Amino acid sequence: MNAKHYRLKIALLGIWFVVSGSAYSQTWLQSDAPTNFWTSVALSADATKMVAVAGDSFNGISSSIYISTNSGMTWTQTGSPSNRWTSVASSSDGNRLAAIAQTGFIFTSTDGGSTWISNSVPRLSWRSIASSADGSKLFVETFFGQFYKTTNFGSLWTSNSAPGGTWAIACSPDATKLIAGGGNSVPRSICISTNSGLMWTTNINTPSSWAAWAVATSADGTKLWAVDGIGSPYGLIHRSMNAGATWETNNSPPGTWQSIAASADGTKVIAANWQGSGYPFGALYTSVDSGATWTSNNIPVQAWRGVACSSDGNTFIATTDRGGPAQSEIGKGRIWIFRTTPSPQLHLISSNNNIVLSWAVPSINFGLQQNLDLNIANWTEVTNAPTLNLTNLQNEVTLPLTTNNIFYRLRTQ
């Protein structure tokens, strides 16, 4: 890839800050992953590491867990046991993984999927899982609303007074903010927690007629989404821009929605529409304005099941559980990947005689450079390694404050 510069000039206490960029082409590509009944997928923050699970409880299809370490170019079957996997989660670095099965098993990996261990948990019908950015905190729910969590990556699991009847869950990167969606029980509800699931508040402004089949949250927990997988006659996509205080559907397309995912800042969103009895066959929809408007993607009509999104929203991944409308296509699903070239925004604040430069974890590798005079030959690498802020999934570099003019930019490597 040719090196590209991203520039925006800001003057602050003698420091000049440079970032620029433009839009690029985008397309969906089918990966080389084998055909399967793919149910769920998860990504590292930069989308270089991916994990996917398969298995169908209704048709008795079991499968292993697959990983990719090269942004989905190739996939490898791991040594996990064959099971009817329902959902999978990943830490931000892609090393800590957790997968749950409808048959009651929870398996975790600390080495990116090379090895797996079975967790000591009750044999319940697990449906949904969410992970903190560091992978230490995991939250799981069953098809019947039972809720368990761990704060030490599966060494000990506990249950508390979780909201009854919910079966979809998502959490912020620091795992303090959670959203849980209602499934089979009536009245259905959306429940919010701001203390890692110790206490829950039931949203009173959500309609009881729809089932939150899947939920998603922005990194700060202010933007929330819930998709209806049942509806009458079709489900809709619901969103809240105020941490669940109010909800709206806008002009969301109808469908039998199965999953939804969002970028860390909540601007880019993807939702997967499946097929139900008497319903039109599935499609993928994406949004670049937090779900205010939706675009149908130019992609084959299939039974779309699981979706995931990179931290910057420039990589989407989606899975299907069948290759076409016919029943004979069950278990012939594929994994698809969608990429755009990121244009990361640099941010700058001053703090205690230092400056802090930050940017969203990009889905391709960018390096931070500096320059005293903007001469194109004088750019040098900033050798300070960025640290990941687990509360917002931003890379951060702290440098001493100076009275000299300094320019900074991000450059592809």
CSV table of C-alpha atoms in Angstrom, one decimal:
chain,number,residue,atom,x,y,z
A,1,MET,CA,0.0,0.0,0.0
A,2,ASN,CA,1.3,3.5,-0.8
A,3,ALA,CA,2.0,5.6,2.2
A,4,LYS,CA,-0.7,8.1,2.9
A,5,HIS,CA,-0.6,11.1,5.2
A,6,TYR,CA,-3.5,12.4,7.3
A,7,ARG,CA,-3.3,16.0,8.3
A,8,LEU,CA,-5.3,18.5,10.3
A,9,LYS,CA,-3.5,21.6,11.6
A,10,ILE,CA,-4.1,22.8,15.2
A,11,ALA,CA,-2.1,25.4,17.1
A,12,LEU,CA,-1.8,24.8,20.9
A,13,LEU,CA,1.0,26.1,23.1
A,14,GLY,CA,3.5,26.1,20.3
A,15,ILE,CA,2.6,22.7,19.0
A,16,TRP,CA,1.2,22.2,15.5
A,17,PHE,CA,-0.8,19.1,14.9
A,18,VAL,CA,-1.2,17.7,11.4
A,19,VAL,CA,-3.7,15.2,10.0
A,20,SER,CA,-5.4,14.8,6.6
A,21,GLY,CA,-7.2,12.2,4.6
A,22,SER,CA,-9.8,11.3,1.9
A,23,ALA,CA,-12.4,8.6,1.1
A,24,TYR,CA,-11.4,5.3,-0.7
A,25,SER,CA,-13.2,2.5,-2.4
A,26,GLN,CA,-14.8,-0.3,-0.5
A,27,THR,CA,-16.1,-3.8,-1.3
A,28,TRP,CA,-17.3,-7.1,0.3
A,29,LEU,CA,-15.1,-10.1,-0.2
A,30,GLN,CA,-15.8,-13.8,0.6
A,31,SER,CA,-13.0,-15.2,2.7
A,32,ASP,CA,-11.5,-18.6,2.2
A,33,ALA,CA,-13.1,-20.0,5.4
A,34,PRO,CA,-14.9,-23.3,4.7
A,35,THR,CA,-18.6,-23.6,4.4
A,36,ASN,CA,-20.3,-24.0,7.7
A,37,PHE,CA,-23.2,-23.0,9.9
A,38,TRP,CA,-21.5,-19.8,11.1
A,39,THR,CA,-23.2,-18.3,14.0
A,40,SER,CA,-20.9,-15.7,15.5
A,41,VAL,CA,-17.7,-13.8,14.9
A,42,ALA,CA,-15.4,-11.4,16.8
A,43,LEU,CA,-12.4,-9.2,16.1
A,44,SER,CA,-9.4,-7.6,17.7
A,45,ALA,CA,-9.7,-3.8,17.9
A,46,ASP,CA,-7.5,-3.5,14.7
A,47,ALA,CA,-9.3,-6.4,12.9
A,48,THR,CA,-6.0,-8.2,12.3
A,49,LYS,CA,-7.1,-11.2,14.4
A,50,MET,CA,-10.5,-12.8,13.9
A,51,VAL,CA,-12.4,-15.7,15.5
A,52,ALA,CA,-15.6,-17.4,14.3
A,53,VAL,CA,-17.8,-20.2,15.6
A,54,ALA,CA,-20.4,-22.4,14.1
A,55,GLY,CA,-23.1,-24.8,15.2
A,56,ASP,CA,-26.8,-25.1,15.0
A,57,SER,CA,-28.9,-26.4,17.9
A,58,PHE,CA,-32.0,-26.9,15.9
A,59,ASN,CA,-30.4,-29.0,13.1
A,60,GLY,CA,-27.9,-30.7,15.4
A,61,ILE,CA,-24.9,-29.3,13.5
A,62,SER,CA,-21.7,-29.1,15.5
A,63,SER,CA,-18.4,-27.5,14.5
A,64,SER,CA,-15.0,-26.3,15.8
A,65,ILE,CA,-13.7,-22.8,16.4
A,66,TYR,CA,-11.7,-21.1,13.6
A,67,ILE,CA,-9.3,-18.2,13.8
A,68,SER,CA,-7.5,-15.8,11.4
A,69,THR,CA,-4.3,-13.9,12.2
A,70,ASN,CA,-4.0,-12.0,8.9
A,71,SER,CA,-7.2,-9.9,8.8
A,72,GLY,CA,-9.3,-12.8,7.4
A,73,MET,CA,-7.1,-13.7,4.4
A,74,THR,CA,-6.8,-17.3,5.7
A,75,TRP,CA,-8.6,-19.3,8.4
A,76,THR,CA,-7.4,-22.1,10.6
A,77,GLN,CA,-9.4,-24.6,12.5
A,78,THR,CA,-8.3,-24.6,16.2
A,79,GLY,CA,-8.1,-27.6,18.5
A,80,SER,CA,-11.3,-26.7,20.3
A,81,PRO,CA,-13.8,-29.5,20.7
A,82,SER,CA,-16.7,-29.8,18.2
A,83,ASN,CA,-19.8,-28.2,19.6
A,84,ARG,CA,-23.0,-26.2,18.8
A,85,TRP,CA,-21.3,-22.9,19.4
A,86,THR,CA,-23.7,-19.9,19.7
A,87,SER,CA,-21.4,-16.9,20.3
A,88,VAL,CA,-17.8,-15.8,20.7
A,89,ALA,CA,-16.0,-12.8,22.1
A,90,SER,CA,-12.4,-11.4,21.8
A,91,SER,CA,-10.2,-9.0,23.8
A,92,SER,CA,-9.0,-5.9,22.0
A,93,ASP,CA,-5.6,-7.5,21.2
A,94,GLY,CA,-7.2,-10.7,20.0
A,95,ASN,CA,-5.3,-13.0,22.4
A,96,ARG,CA,-8.0,-13.7,24.9
A,97,LEU,CA,-11.0,-15.4,23.4
A,98,ALA,CA,-14.2,-16.9,24.9
A,99,ALA,CA,-16.8,-19.1,23.2
A,100,ILE,CA,-20.1,-20.4,24.5
A,101,ALA,CA,-22.3,-23.3,23.4
A,102,GLN,CA,-26.0,-24.1,23.4
A,103,THR,CA,-25.0,-27.4,25.0
A,104,GLY,CA,-23.8,-25.6,28.2
A,105,PHE,CA,-20.1,-25.3,27.7
A,106,ILE,CA,-17.9,-22.2,28.0
A,107,PHE,CA,-14.3,-22.4,26.6
A,108,THR,CA,-11.6,-19.7,26.9
A,109,SER,CA,-8.2,-19.2,25.3
A,110,THR,CA,-5.4,-17.0,26.4
A,111,ASP,CA,-3.2,-17.5,23.3
A,112,GLY,CA,-5.4,-16.4,20.5
A,113,GLY,CA,-7.1,-19.7,20.1
A,114,SER,CA,-4.1,-22.0,19.9
A,115,THR,CA,-5.3,-23.8,23.1
A,116,TRP,CA,-8.7,-23.9,24.8
A,117,ILE,CA,-9.8,-24.8,28.3
A,118,SER,CA,-13.3,-25.6,29.6
A,119,ASN,CA,-14.6,-23.3,32.3
A,120,SER,CA,-16.3,-24.6,35.5
A,121,VAL,CA,-19.8,-23.3,35.0
A,122,PRO,CA,-23.4,-24.7,35.2
A,123,ARG,CA,-24.5,-26.6,32.1
A,124,LEU,CA,-26.9,-24.0,30.9
A,125,SER,CA,-28.1,-23.1,27.4
A,126,TRP,CA,-25.7,-20.3,26.7
A,127,ARG,CA,-26.7,-17.8,24.0
A,128,SER,CA,-24.9,-14.4,24.2
A,129,ILE,CA,-21.4,-13.3,25.5
A,130,ALA,CA,-19.7,-10.0,25.9
A,131,SER,CA,-16.0,-9.2,26.8
A,132,SER,CA,-14.1,-6.3,28.2
A,133,ALA,CA,-11.3,-4.9,26.1
A,134,ASP,CA,-8.6,-6.7,28.2
A,135,GLY,CA,-10.6,-9.9,28.2
A,136,SER,CA,-10.6,-10.3,32.0
A,137,LYS,CA,-14.4,-9.6,32.4
A,138,LEU,CA,-16.9,-11.7,30.6
A,139,PHE,CA,-20.7,-11.6,30.7
A,140,VAL,CA,-22.9,-14.5,29.4
A,141,GLU,CA,-26.6,-15.0,29.2
A,142,THR,CA,-28.8,-18.0,28.3
A,143,PHE,CA,-31.8,-18.5,26.1
A,144,PHE,CA,-33.8,-18.3,29.3
A,145,GLY,CA,-32.4,-15.1,30.8
A,146,GLN,CA,-29.9,-16.5,33.3
A,147,PHE,CA,-26.9,-14.2,33.7
A,148,TYR,CA,-23.4,-15.0,34.8
A,149,LYS,CA,-20.2,-13.0,34.9
A,150,THR,CA,-16.5,-13.4,35.6
A,151,THR,CA,-13.9,-10.7,36.5
A,152,ASN,CA,-10.8,-13.0,36.2
A,153,PHE,CA,-11.2,-14.5,32.8
A,154,GLY,CA,-13.2,-17.5,33.7
A,155,SER,CA,-11.5,-18.7,36.9
A,156,LEU,CA,-14.6,-18.0,38.9
A,157,TRP,CA,-18.1,-17.4,37.6
A,158,THR,CA,-21.0,-15.8,39.6
A,159,SER,CA,-24.6,-15.1,39.0
A,160,ASN,CA,-26.6,-12.2,40.3
A,161,SER,CA,-30.0,-10.6,40.1
A,162,ALA,CA,-29.9,-10.1,36.4
A,163,PRO,CA,-32.9,-8.8,34.5
A,164,GLY,CA,-35.3,-11.7,33.9
A,165,GLY,CA,-36.1,-12.7,30.3
A,166,THR,CA,-33.1,-11.1,28.6
A,167,TRP,CA,-30.9,-13.1,26.3
A,168,ALA,CA,-28.6,-10.6,24.4
A,169,ILE,CA,-25.8,-8.7,26.0
A,170,ALA,CA,-23.1,-6.1,25.1
A,171,CYS,CA,-20.7,-4.1,27.2
A,172,SER,CA,-18.4,-1.1,27.0
A,173,PRO,CA,-14.6,-1.7,26.6
A,174,ASP,CA,-14.0,-1.2,30.4
A,175,ALA,CA,-17.0,-3.4,31.2
A,176,THR,CA,-18.7,-0.8,33.4
A,177,LYS,CA,-21.6,-0.2,31.1
A,178,LEU,CA,-23.9,-3.1,30.0
A,179,ILE,CA,-27.0,-3.4,27.8
A,180,ALA,CA,-29.2,-6.5,27.9
A,181,GLY,CA,-32.0,-7.2,25.6
A,182,GLY,CA,-35.3,-9.1,26.2
A,183,GLY,CA,-36.1,-12.2,24.3
A,184,ASN,CA,-38.9,-14.7,24.9
A,185,SER,CA,-40.5,-13.4,28.1
A,186,VAL,CA,-43.3,-10.8,27.9
A,187,PRO,CA,-43.3,-7.9,28.6
A,188,ARG,CA,-39.9,-7.7,26.9
A,189,SER,CA,-37.5,-5.0,27.9
A,190,ILE,CA,-34.1,-3.4,27.6
A,191,CYS,CA,-32.0,-3.3,30.8
A,192,ILE,CA,-29.0,-1.1,31.5
A,193,SER,CA,-26.2,-1.4,34.0
A,194,THR,CA,-23.6,1.2,34.8
A,195,ASN,CA,-21.7,-0.8,37.4
A,196,SER,CA,-20.6,-4.0,35.6
A,197,GLY,CA,-23.9,-5.8,36.1
A,198,LEU,CA,-24.2,-5.4,39.9
A,199,MET,CA,-27.5,-3.5,39.5
A,200,TRP,CA,-29.8,-3.1,36.5
A,201,THR,CA,-32.4,-0.5,35.4
A,202,THR,CA,-35.2,-1.5,33.1
A,203,ASN,CA,-35.9,0.9,30.4
A,204,ILE,CA,-39.6,1.9,30.5
A,205,ASN,CA,-39.5,3.6,27.1
A,206,THR,CA,-39.0,0.5,25.0
A,207,PRO,CA,-42.0,-1.2,23.4
A,208,SER,CA,-42.9,-4.5,24.9
A,209,SER,CA,-43.9,-6.0,21.5
A,210,TRP,CA,-40.4,-6.4,20.1
A,211,ALA,CA,-37.7,-8.8,21.1
A,212,ALA,CA,-34.1,-7.5,21.3
A,213,TRP,CA,-32.5,-10.4,19.5
A,214,ALA,CA,-29.1,-8.6,19.7
A,215,VAL,CA,-27.7,-5.4,21.2
A,216,ALA,CA,-24.6,-3.2,20.8
A,217,THR,CA,-23.0,-0.2,22.5
A,218,SER,CA,-20.5,2.6,21.7
A,219,ALA,CA,-17.4,2.6,23.9
A,220,ASP,CA,-18.8,5.3,26.2
A,221,GLY,CA,-22.2,3.6,26.5
A,222,THR,CA,-24.1,6.6,25.3
A,223,LYS,CA,-25.1,5.2,21.9
A,224,LEU,CA,-27.1,1.9,22.1
A,225,TRP,CA,-28.7,-0.3,19.5
A,226,ALA,CA,-31.1,-3.2,19.7
A,227,VAL,CA,-32.5,-5.3,16.8
A,228,ASP,CA,-35.8,-7.1,16.8
A,229,GLY,CA,-35.6,-10.6,15.6
A,230,ILE,CA,-39.3,-11.4,15.7
A,231,GLY,CA,-41.6,-8.4,15.2
A,232,SER,CA,-45.0,-8.4,13.7
A,233,PRO,CA,-44.8,-9.0,10.8
A,234,TYR,CA,-41.1,-7.8,10.7
A,235,GLY,CA,-38.6,-6.6,13.2
A,236,LEU,CA,-36.9,-3.2,13.2
A,237,ILE,CA,-33.6,-1.6,14.4
A,238,HIS,CA,-34.0,0.5,17.5
A,239,ARG,CA,-31.4,3.0,18.7
A,240,SER,CA,-30.8,5.3,21.7
A,241,MET,CA,-28.5,8.3,21.6
A,242,ASN,CA,-28.8,9.1,25.3
A,243,ALA,CA,-27.7,5.9,27.1
A,244,GLY,CA,-31.2,4.4,26.9
A,245,ALA,CA,-33.3,7.3,28.1
A,246,THR,CA,-35.3,7.3,24.9
A,247,TRP,CA,-35.5,5.0,21.9
A,248,GLU,CA,-36.3,5.5,18.2
A,249,THR,CA,-36.6,3.4,15.0
A,250,ASN,CA,-36.2,6.2,12.5
A,251,ASN,CA,-36.6,4.6,9.0
A,252,SER,CA,-34.8,1.4,9.8
A,253,PRO,CA,-35.5,-1.4,7.3
A,254,PRO,CA,-37.8,-4.3,8.5
A,255,GLY,CA,-36.3,-7.8,8.8
A,256,THR,CA,-35.6,-10.7,11.0
A,257,TRP,CA,-32.5,-9.2,12.6
A,258,GLN,CA,-29.9,-11.5,14.1
A,259,SER,CA,-27.0,-9.3,15.2
A,260,ILE,CA,-25.6,-5.8,15.3
A,261,ALA,CA,-22.2,-4.2,15.9
A,262,ALA,CA,-20.7,-0.7,16.1
A,263,SER,CA,-17.4,1.1,16.0
A,264,ALA,CA,-16.0,2.5,19.2
A,265,ASP,CA,-17.3,6.0,18.6
A,266,GLY,CA,-20.7,4.6,17.5
A,267,THR,CA,-20.8,6.3,14.1
A,268,LYS,CA,-20.5,3.2,12.0
A,269,VAL,CA,-22.9,0.3,12.5
A,270,ILE,CA,-23.7,-3.0,10.8
A,271,ALA,CA,-26.8,-5.2,11.2
A,272,ALA,CA,-27.5,-8.6,9.8
A,273,ASN,CA,-31.0,-9.7,8.6
A,274,TRP,CA,-31.7,-13.5,8.5
A,275,GLN,CA,-34.7,-15.4,7.1
A,276,GLY,CA,-37.8,-16.5,9.0
A,277,SER,CA,-40.9,-18.3,8.0
A,278,GLY,CA,-42.7,-16.3,5.4
A,279,TYR,CA,-40.1,-13.5,5.6
A,280,PRO,CA,-37.9,-12.2,2.8
A,281,PHE,CA,-34.4,-13.6,2.6
A,282,GLY,CA,-31.6,-11.9,4.4
A,283,ALA,CA,-29.4,-8.8,3.7
A,284,LEU,CA,-26.7,-6.7,5.4
A,285,TYR,CA,-27.3,-3.1,6.2
A,286,THR,CA,-24.7,-0.5,7.3
A,287,SER,CA,-24.9,3.0,8.6
A,288,VAL,CA,-22.3,5.8,8.9
A,289,ASP,CA,-24.4,8.1,11.0
A,290,SER,CA,-25.0,6.0,14.1
A,291,GLY,CA,-28.1,4.4,12.6
A,292,ALA,CA,-30.0,7.5,11.5
A,293,THR,CA,-30.0,6.1,8.0
A,294,TRP,CA,-29.2,2.7,6.6
A,295,THR,CA,-27.7,1.4,3.3
A,296,SER,CA,-28.3,-2.0,1.9
A,297,ASN,CA,-25.1,-3.6,0.8
A,298,ASN,CA,-24.4,-5.0,-2.6
A,299,ILE,CA,-23.9,-8.6,-1.5
A,300,PRO,CA,-25.6,-11.9,-2.2
A,301,VAL,CA,-28.9,-12.7,-0.6
A,302,GLN,CA,-28.2,-15.2,2.1
A,303,ALA,CA,-29.2,-16.0,5.7
A,304,TRP,CA,-26.9,-13.5,7.5
A,305,ARG,CA,-26.2,-14.4,11.1
A,306,GLY,CA,-23.3,-12.8,12.9
A,307,VAL,CA,-21.5,-9.5,12.5
A,308,ALA,CA,-18.6,-7.7,14.1
A,309,CYS,CA,-16.8,-4.4,13.6
A,310,SER,CA,-13.3,-3.1,14.1
A,311,SER,CA,-12.7,-0.3,16.6
A,312,ASP,CA,-12.4,2.3,13.9
A,313,GLY,CA,-15.4,1.0,11.9
A,314,ASN,CA,-13.4,0.5,8.7
A,315,THR,CA,-13.6,-3.3,8.8
A,316,PHE,CA,-16.8,-5.2,9.0
A,317,ILE,CA,-17.2,-9.0,9.0
A,318,ALA,CA,-20.4,-11.0,8.5
A,319,THR,CA,-21.3,-14.7,8.6
A,320,THR,CA,-24.1,-16.7,7.1
A,321,ASP,CA,-25.5,-20.1,8.2
A,322,ARG,CA,-26.5,-21.2,4.7
A,323,GLY,CA,-25.4,-20.4,1.2
A,324,GLY,CA,-28.8,-19.6,-0.3
A,325,PRO,CA,-32.6,-19.7,0.3
A,326,ALA,CA,-33.0,-23.4,-0.1
A,327,GLN,CA,-33.1,-25.7,2.9
A,328,SER,CA,-30.4,-27.8,1.2
A,329,GLU,CA,-28.0,-24.9,1.7
A,330,ILE,CA,-28.1,-25.2,5.6
A,331,GLY,CA,-24.6,-25.5,6.9
A,332,LYS,CA,-23.1,-24.0,3.7
A,333,GLY,CA,-22.6,-20.5,5.0
A,334,ARG,CA,-19.6,-18.4,4.4
A,335,ILE,CA,-17.6,-15.6,6.1
A,336,TRP,CA,-17.5,-12.2,4.3
A,337,ILE,CA,-15.3,-9.2,5.0
A,338,PHE,CA,-15.7,-5.5,4.1
A,339,ARG,CA,-12.9,-2.9,4.3
A,340,THR,CA,-12.5,0.8,3.8
A,341,THR,CA,-9.2,2.6,4.1
A,342,PRO,CA,-9.2,4.4,7.5
A,343,SER,CA,-8.6,8.1,7.9
A,344,PRO,CA,-7.8,8.3,11.6
A,345,GLN,CA,-8.4,11.6,13.4
A,346,LEU,CA,-5.6,12.8,15.7
A,347,HIS,CA,-6.6,14.4,18.9
A,348,LEU,CA,-4.5,16.6,21.2
A,349,ILE,CA,-4.9,17.7,24.8
A,350,SER,CA,-2.4,19.2,27.3
A,351,SER,CA,-2.0,17.6,30.7
A,352,ASN,CA,0.5,18.4,33.5
A,353,ASN,CA,3.2,19.9,31.2
A,354,ASN,CA,2.7,17.2,28.7
A,355,ILE,CA,0.6,16.7,25.6
A,356,VAL,CA,-1.4,13.6,24.9
A,357,LEU,CA,-1.9,12.6,21.3
A,358,SER,CA,-4.6,10.0,20.7
A,359,TRP,CA,-6.4,8.3,17.8
A,360,ALA,CA,-8.8,5.4,17.3
A,361,VAL,CA,-7.1,2.0,16.9
A,362,PRO,CA,-6.9,1.8,13.1
A,363,SER,CA,-7.6,-1.3,11.0
A,364,ILE,CA,-4.3,-0.8,9.1
A,365,ASN,CA,-1.0,0.1,10.7
A,366,PHE,CA,-0.2,3.8,11.2
A,367,GLY,CA,2.8,5.3,12.8
A,368,LEU,CA,3.1,8.7,14.5
A,369,GLN,CA,5.6,11.1,13.0
A,370,GLN,CA,6.9,14.6,14.0
A,371,ASN,CA,8.5,17.5,12.1
A,372,LEU,CA,9.7,21.0,13.1
A,373,ASP,CA,9.3,22.7,9.8
A,374,LEU,CA,7.0,20.7,7.5
A,375,ASN,CA,9.8,20.0,5.1
A,376,ILE,CA,8.8,16.7,3.5
A,377,ALA,CA,12.2,15.3,4.1
A,378,ASN,CA,12.3,16.1,7.8
A,379,TRP,CA,9.6,13.8,9.2
A,380,THR,CA,10.9,11.4,11.9
A,381,GLU,CA,9.2,8.6,13.8
A,382,VAL,CA,8.0,9.2,17.3
A,383,THR,CA,9.6,6.4,19.1
A,384,ASN,CA,7.3,6.4,22.1
A,385,ALA,CA,5.1,3.4,21.8
A,386,PRO,CA,1.4,4.1,22.0
A,387,THR,CA,-0.6,2.7,24.9
A,388,LEU,CA,-4.2,1.5,24.5
A,389,ASN,CA,-6.8,3.4,26.6
A,390,LEU,CA,-9.2,0.6,27.5
A,391,THR,CA,-12.1,2.9,28.2
A,392,ASN,CA,-12.4,4.3,24.7
A,393,LEU,CA,-10.1,2.1,22.5
A,394,GLN,CA,-7.9,5.0,21.6
A,395,ASN,CA,-4.1,4.8,21.1
A,396,GLU,CA,-2.4,7.4,23.2
A,397,VAL,CA,1.2,8.9,23.2
A,398,THR,CA,2.3,11.3,26.0
A,399,LEU,CA,5.1,13.7,25.1
A,400,PRO,CA,6.6,16.7,27.0
A,401,LEU,CA,5.1,20.1,26.3
A,402,THR,CA,7.4,22.4,24.3
A,403,THR,CA,7.3,26.1,23.2
A,404,ASN,CA,8.7,25.2,19.8
A,405,ASN,CA,6.5,24.6,16.8
A,406,ILE,CA,6.1,20.9,16.2
A,407,PHE,CA,3.9,19.2,13.6
A,408,TYR,CA,2.5,15.7,14.1
A,409,ARG,CA,1.0,13.3,11.5
A,410,LEU,CA,-0.1,9.7,11.2
A,411,ARG,CA,1.4,7.8,8.3
A,412,THR,CA,0.7,4.3,7.0
A,413,GLN,CA,3.5,1.9,7.5
